[in-house]
Short mmCIF file of C-alpha atoms and ligand atoms in Angstrom, two decimals:
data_model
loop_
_atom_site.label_atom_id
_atom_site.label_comp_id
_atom_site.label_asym_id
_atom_site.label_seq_id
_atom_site.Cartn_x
_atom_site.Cartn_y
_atom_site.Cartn_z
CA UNK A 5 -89.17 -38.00 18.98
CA UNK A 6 -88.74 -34.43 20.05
CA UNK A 7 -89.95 -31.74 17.52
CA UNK A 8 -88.60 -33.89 14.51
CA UNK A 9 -89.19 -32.66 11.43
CA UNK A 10 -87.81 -34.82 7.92
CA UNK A 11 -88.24 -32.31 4.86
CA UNK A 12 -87.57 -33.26 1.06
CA UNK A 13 -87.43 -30.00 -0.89
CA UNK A 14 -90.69 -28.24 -0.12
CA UNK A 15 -92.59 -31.53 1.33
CA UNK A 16 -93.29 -31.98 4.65
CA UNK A 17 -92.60 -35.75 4.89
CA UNK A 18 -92.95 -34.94 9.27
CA UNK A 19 -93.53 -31.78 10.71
CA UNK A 20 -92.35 -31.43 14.12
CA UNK A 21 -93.62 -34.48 15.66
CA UNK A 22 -93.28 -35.18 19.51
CA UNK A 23 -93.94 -38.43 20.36
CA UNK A 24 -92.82 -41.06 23.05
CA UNK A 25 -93.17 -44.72 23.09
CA UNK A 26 -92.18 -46.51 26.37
CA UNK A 27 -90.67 -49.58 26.81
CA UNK A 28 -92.79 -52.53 26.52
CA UNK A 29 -95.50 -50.62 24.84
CA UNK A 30 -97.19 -51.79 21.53
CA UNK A 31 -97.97 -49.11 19.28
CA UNK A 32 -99.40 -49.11 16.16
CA UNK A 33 -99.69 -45.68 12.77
CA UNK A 34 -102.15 -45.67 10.78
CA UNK A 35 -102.87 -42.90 8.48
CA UNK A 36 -103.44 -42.77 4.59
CA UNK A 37 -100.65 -43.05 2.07
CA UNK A 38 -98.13 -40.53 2.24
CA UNK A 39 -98.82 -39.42 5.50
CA UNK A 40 -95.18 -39.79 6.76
CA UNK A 41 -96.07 -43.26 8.67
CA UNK A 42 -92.81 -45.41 6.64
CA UNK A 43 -90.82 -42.33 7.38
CA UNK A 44 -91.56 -42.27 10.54
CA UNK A 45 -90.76 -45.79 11.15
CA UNK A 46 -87.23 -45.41 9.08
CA UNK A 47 -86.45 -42.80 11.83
CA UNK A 48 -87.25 -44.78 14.79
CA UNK A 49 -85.51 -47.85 13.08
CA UNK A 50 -81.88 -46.04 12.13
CA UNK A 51 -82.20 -46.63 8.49
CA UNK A 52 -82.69 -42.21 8.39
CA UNK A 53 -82.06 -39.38 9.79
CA UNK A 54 -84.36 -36.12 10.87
CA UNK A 55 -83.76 -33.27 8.95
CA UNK A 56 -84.51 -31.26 12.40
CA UNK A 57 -85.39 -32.53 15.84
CA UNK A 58 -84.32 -35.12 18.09
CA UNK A 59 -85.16 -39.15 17.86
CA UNK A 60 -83.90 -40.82 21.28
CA UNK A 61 -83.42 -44.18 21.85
CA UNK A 62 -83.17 -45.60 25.02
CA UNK A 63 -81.96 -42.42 26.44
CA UNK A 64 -79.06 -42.04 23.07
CA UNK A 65 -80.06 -39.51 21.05
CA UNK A 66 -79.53 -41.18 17.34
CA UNK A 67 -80.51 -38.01 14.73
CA UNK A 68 -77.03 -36.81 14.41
CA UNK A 69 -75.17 -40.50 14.79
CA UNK A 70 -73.00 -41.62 11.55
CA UNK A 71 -74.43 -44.18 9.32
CA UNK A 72 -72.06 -46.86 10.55
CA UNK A 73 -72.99 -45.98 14.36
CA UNK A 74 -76.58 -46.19 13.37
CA UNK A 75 -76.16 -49.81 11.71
CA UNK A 76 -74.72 -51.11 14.98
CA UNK A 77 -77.44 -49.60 17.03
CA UNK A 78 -80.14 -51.04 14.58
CA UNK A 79 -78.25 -54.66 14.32
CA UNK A 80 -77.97 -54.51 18.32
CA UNK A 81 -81.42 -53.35 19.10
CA UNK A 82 -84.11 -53.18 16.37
CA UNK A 83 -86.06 -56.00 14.60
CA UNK A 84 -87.92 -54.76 11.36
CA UNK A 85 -90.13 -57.03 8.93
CA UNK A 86 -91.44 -55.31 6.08
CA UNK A 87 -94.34 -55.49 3.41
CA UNK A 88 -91.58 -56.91 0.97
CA UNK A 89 -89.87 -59.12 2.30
CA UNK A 90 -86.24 -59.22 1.11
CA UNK A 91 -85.67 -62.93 1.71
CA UNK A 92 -82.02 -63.80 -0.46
CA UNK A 93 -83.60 -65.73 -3.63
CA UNK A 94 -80.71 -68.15 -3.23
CA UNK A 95 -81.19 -69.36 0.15
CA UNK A 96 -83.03 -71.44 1.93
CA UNK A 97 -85.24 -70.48 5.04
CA UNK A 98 -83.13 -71.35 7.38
CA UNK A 99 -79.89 -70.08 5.54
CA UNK A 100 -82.01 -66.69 5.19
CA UNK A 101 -82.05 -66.34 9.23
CA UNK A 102 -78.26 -67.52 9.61
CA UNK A 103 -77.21 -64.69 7.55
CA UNK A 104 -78.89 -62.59 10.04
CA UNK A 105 -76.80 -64.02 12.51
CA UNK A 106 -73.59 -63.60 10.63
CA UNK A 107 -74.35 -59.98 10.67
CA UNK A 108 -75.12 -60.02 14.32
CA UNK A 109 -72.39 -62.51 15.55
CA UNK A 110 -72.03 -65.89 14.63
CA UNK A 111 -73.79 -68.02 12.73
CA UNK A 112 -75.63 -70.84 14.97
CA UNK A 113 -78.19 -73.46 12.66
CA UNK A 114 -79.59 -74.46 15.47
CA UNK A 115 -80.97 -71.48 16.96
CA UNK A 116 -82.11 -70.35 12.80
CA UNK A 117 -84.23 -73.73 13.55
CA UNK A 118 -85.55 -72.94 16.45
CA UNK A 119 -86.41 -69.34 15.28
CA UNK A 120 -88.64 -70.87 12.58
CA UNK A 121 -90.24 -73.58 14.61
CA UNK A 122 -91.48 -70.67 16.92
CA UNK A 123 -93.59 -69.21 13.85
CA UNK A 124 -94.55 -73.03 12.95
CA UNK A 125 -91.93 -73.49 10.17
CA UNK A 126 -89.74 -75.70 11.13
CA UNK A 127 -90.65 -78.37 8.32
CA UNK A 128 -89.55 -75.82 5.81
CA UNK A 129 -86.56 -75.10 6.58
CA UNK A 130 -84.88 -75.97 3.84
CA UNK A 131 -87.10 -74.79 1.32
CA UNK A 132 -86.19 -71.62 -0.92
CA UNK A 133 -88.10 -68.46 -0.78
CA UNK A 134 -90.14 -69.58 -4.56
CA UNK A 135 -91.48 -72.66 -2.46
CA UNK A 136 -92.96 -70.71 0.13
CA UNK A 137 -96.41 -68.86 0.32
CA UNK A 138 -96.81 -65.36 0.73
CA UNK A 139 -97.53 -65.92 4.33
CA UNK A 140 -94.73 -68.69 4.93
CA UNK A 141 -91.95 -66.32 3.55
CA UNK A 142 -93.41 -62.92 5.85
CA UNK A 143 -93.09 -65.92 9.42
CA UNK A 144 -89.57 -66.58 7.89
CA UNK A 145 -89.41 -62.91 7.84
CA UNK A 146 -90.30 -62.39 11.36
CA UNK A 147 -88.43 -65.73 12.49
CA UNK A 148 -85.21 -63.48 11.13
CA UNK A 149 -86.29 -60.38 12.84
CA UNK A 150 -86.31 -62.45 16.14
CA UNK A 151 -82.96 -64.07 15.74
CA UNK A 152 -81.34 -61.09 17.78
CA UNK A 153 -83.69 -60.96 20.40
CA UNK A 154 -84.11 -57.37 19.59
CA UNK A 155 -85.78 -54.64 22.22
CA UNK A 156 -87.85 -53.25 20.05
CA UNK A 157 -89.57 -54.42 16.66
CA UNK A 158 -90.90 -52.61 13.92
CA UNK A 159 -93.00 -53.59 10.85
CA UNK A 160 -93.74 -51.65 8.14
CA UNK A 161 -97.55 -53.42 6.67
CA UNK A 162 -96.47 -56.73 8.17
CA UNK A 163 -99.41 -58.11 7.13
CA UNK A 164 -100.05 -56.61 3.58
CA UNK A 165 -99.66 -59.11 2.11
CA UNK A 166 -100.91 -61.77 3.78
CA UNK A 167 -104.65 -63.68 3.66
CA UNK A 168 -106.81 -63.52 7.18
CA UNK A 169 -105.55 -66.53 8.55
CA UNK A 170 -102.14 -65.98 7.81
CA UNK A 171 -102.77 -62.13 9.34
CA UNK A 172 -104.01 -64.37 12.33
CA UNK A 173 -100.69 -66.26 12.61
CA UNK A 174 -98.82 -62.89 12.33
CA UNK A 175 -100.39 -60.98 15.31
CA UNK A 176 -100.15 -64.00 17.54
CA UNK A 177 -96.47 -64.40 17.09
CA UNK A 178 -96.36 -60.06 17.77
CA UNK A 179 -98.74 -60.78 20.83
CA UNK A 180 -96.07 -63.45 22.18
CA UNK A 181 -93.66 -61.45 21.45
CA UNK A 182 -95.11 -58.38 23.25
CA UNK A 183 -96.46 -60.53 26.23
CA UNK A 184 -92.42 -61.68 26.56
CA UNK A 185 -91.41 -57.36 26.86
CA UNK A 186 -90.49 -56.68 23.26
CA UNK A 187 -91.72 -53.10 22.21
CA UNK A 188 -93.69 -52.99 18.91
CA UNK A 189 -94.51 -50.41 16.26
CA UNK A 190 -96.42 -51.44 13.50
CA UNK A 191 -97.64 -49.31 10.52
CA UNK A 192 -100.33 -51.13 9.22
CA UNK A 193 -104.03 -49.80 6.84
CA UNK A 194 -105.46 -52.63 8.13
CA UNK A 195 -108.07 -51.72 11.16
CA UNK A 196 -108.02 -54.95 12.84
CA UNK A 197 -104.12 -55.33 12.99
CA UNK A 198 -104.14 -52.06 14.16
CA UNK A 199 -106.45 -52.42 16.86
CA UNK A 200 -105.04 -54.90 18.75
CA UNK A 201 -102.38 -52.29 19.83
CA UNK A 202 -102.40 -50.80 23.03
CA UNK A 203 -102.40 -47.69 21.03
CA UNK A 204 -102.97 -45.89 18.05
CA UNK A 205 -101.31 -42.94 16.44
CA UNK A 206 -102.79 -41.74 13.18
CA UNK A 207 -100.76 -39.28 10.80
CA UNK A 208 -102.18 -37.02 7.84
CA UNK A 209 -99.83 -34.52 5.82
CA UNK A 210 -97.05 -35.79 8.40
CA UNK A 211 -98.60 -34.83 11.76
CA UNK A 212 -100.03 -36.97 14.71
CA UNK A 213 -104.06 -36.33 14.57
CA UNK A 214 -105.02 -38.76 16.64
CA UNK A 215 -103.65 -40.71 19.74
CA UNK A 216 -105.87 -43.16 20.68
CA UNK A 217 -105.50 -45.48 24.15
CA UNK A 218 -106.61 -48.67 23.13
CA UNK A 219 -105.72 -50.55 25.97
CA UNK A 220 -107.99 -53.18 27.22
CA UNK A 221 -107.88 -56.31 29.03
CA UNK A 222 -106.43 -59.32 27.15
CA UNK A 223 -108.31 -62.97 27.84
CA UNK A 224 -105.64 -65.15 26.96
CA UNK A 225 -108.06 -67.63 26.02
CA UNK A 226 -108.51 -65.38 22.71
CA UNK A 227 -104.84 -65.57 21.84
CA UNK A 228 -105.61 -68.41 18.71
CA UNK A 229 -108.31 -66.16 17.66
CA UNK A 230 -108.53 -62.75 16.74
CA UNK A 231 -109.27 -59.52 19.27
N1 ATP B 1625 -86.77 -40.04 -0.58
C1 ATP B 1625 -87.83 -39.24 -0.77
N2 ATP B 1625 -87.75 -38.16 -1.56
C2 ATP B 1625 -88.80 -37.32 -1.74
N3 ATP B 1625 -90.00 -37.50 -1.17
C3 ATP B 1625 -90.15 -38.56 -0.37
C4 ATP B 1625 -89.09 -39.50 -0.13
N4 ATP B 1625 -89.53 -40.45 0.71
C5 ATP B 1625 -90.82 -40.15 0.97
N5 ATP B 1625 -91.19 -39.01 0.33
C6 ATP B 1625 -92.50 -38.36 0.42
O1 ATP B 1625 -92.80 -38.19 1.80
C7 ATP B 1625 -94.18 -38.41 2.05
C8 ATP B 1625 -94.34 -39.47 3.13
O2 ATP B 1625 -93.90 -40.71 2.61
P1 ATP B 1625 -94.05 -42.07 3.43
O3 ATP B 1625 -93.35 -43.12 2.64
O4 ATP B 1625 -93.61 -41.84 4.82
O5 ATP B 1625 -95.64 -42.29 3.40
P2 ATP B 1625 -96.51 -43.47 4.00
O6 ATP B 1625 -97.42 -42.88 5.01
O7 ATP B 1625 -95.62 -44.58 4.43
O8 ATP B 1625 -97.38 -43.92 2.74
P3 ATP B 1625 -97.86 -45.42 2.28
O9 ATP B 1625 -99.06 -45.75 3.11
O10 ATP B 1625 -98.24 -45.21 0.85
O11 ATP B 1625 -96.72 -46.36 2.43
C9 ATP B 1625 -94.80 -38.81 0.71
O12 ATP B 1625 -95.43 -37.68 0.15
C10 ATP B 1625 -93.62 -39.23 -0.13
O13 ATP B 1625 -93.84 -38.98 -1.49
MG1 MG B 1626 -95.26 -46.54 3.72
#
């Protein structure tokens, strides 16, 4: 982000923000509400534009790109799971993940199966959202976020949700996922989740205050526990 700025009225939602996050990296915002930290993360993720400044993407600068350019970019490229988790009522897990797919190419059952047997779901596949927990529908969540192999994937309070062992669950699949070269940029108010980030931004009033290098050797012996 170079010098972006995303104004409603007389509110500052960001104010001039330069910030780069390399490829690979695993970032996480923290800050208290209204900070900026969801807009920031609808920038990043093409669902909004900057009202001034720059946001680049893998060298593609993205603030002035239509809204129909933007939804390729974020179909082709971007994984997002939110604090709500907009699972289709209707559908079962695994039809949840294939419509994901439809949007993205084709369809494929088998893959939606394998997606949710890599956060431990298989066996409820065919379950609608209601029968889930909490925590089961945010890994179906994630499972759908995965089904594109995106670059780069961004949650906004992924684990808000969600009780300590299912938190657990949820930053092992994200350290798999980052451990396999997918970048990651969580928003979270949780201090654990957000320490296990290689670093830290925090915003107040929509700046960056702090940037914090977290980084740290990993023993993968921890990776079923928690950092
Ligand atoms: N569409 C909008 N119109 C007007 N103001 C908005 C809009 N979206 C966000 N804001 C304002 O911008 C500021 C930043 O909002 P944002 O959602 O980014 O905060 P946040 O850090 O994600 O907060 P939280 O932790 O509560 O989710 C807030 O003051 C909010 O009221
Ligand atoms: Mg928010």
């Amino acid at each position: 982000m170079k010098g972006v700025s995303k104004v409603y009225g007389t509110l500052h939602a960001l104010s001039d923000i330069n910030l780069t996050v390399n490829a690979g990296d695993w970032l996480s915002i923290m800050g208290p509400s209204g900070s900026g930290k969801t807009t920031m993360i609808n920038l990043i993720g093409c669902m909004d534009s900057p009202s001034s400044g720059s946001v680049i993407l893998d060298g593609h600068d993205i603030s002035r790109e239509s809204a129909a350019s933007l939804t390729r970019i974020r179909r082709d490229k971007i994984g997002l799971i939110f604090q709500q988790f907009h699972l289709i009522s209707y559908l079962t897990a695994v039809e949840n993940i294939m419509v994901a797919q439809y949007y993205h190419s084709m369809p494929d059952e088998g893959e939606a199966l394998e997606a949710l047997e890599k956060v431990g779901l298989k066996d409820r596949a065919r379950h609608l959202p209601s029968q889930l927990s909490g925590g089961e529908q945010q890994r179906v969540c994630i499972a759908r976020a995965l089904i594109n192999s995106p670059d780069i994937l961004l949650g906004d309070e992924p684990t808000g949700n969600l009780d300590e062992e299912n938190e657990g669950i949820v930053i092992d699949i994200l350290r798999t996922l980052h451990n396999e070269g997918a970048t990651i940029i969580v928003v979270t108010h949780d201090p654990e989740v957000g320490d296990v980030a290689q670093r830290k931004i925090v915003l107040e009033y929509g700046k960056i205050v702090q940037d914090i290098d977290q980084t740290r050797p990993l023993d993968p012996k921890e990776s079923g526990g928690r950092a």
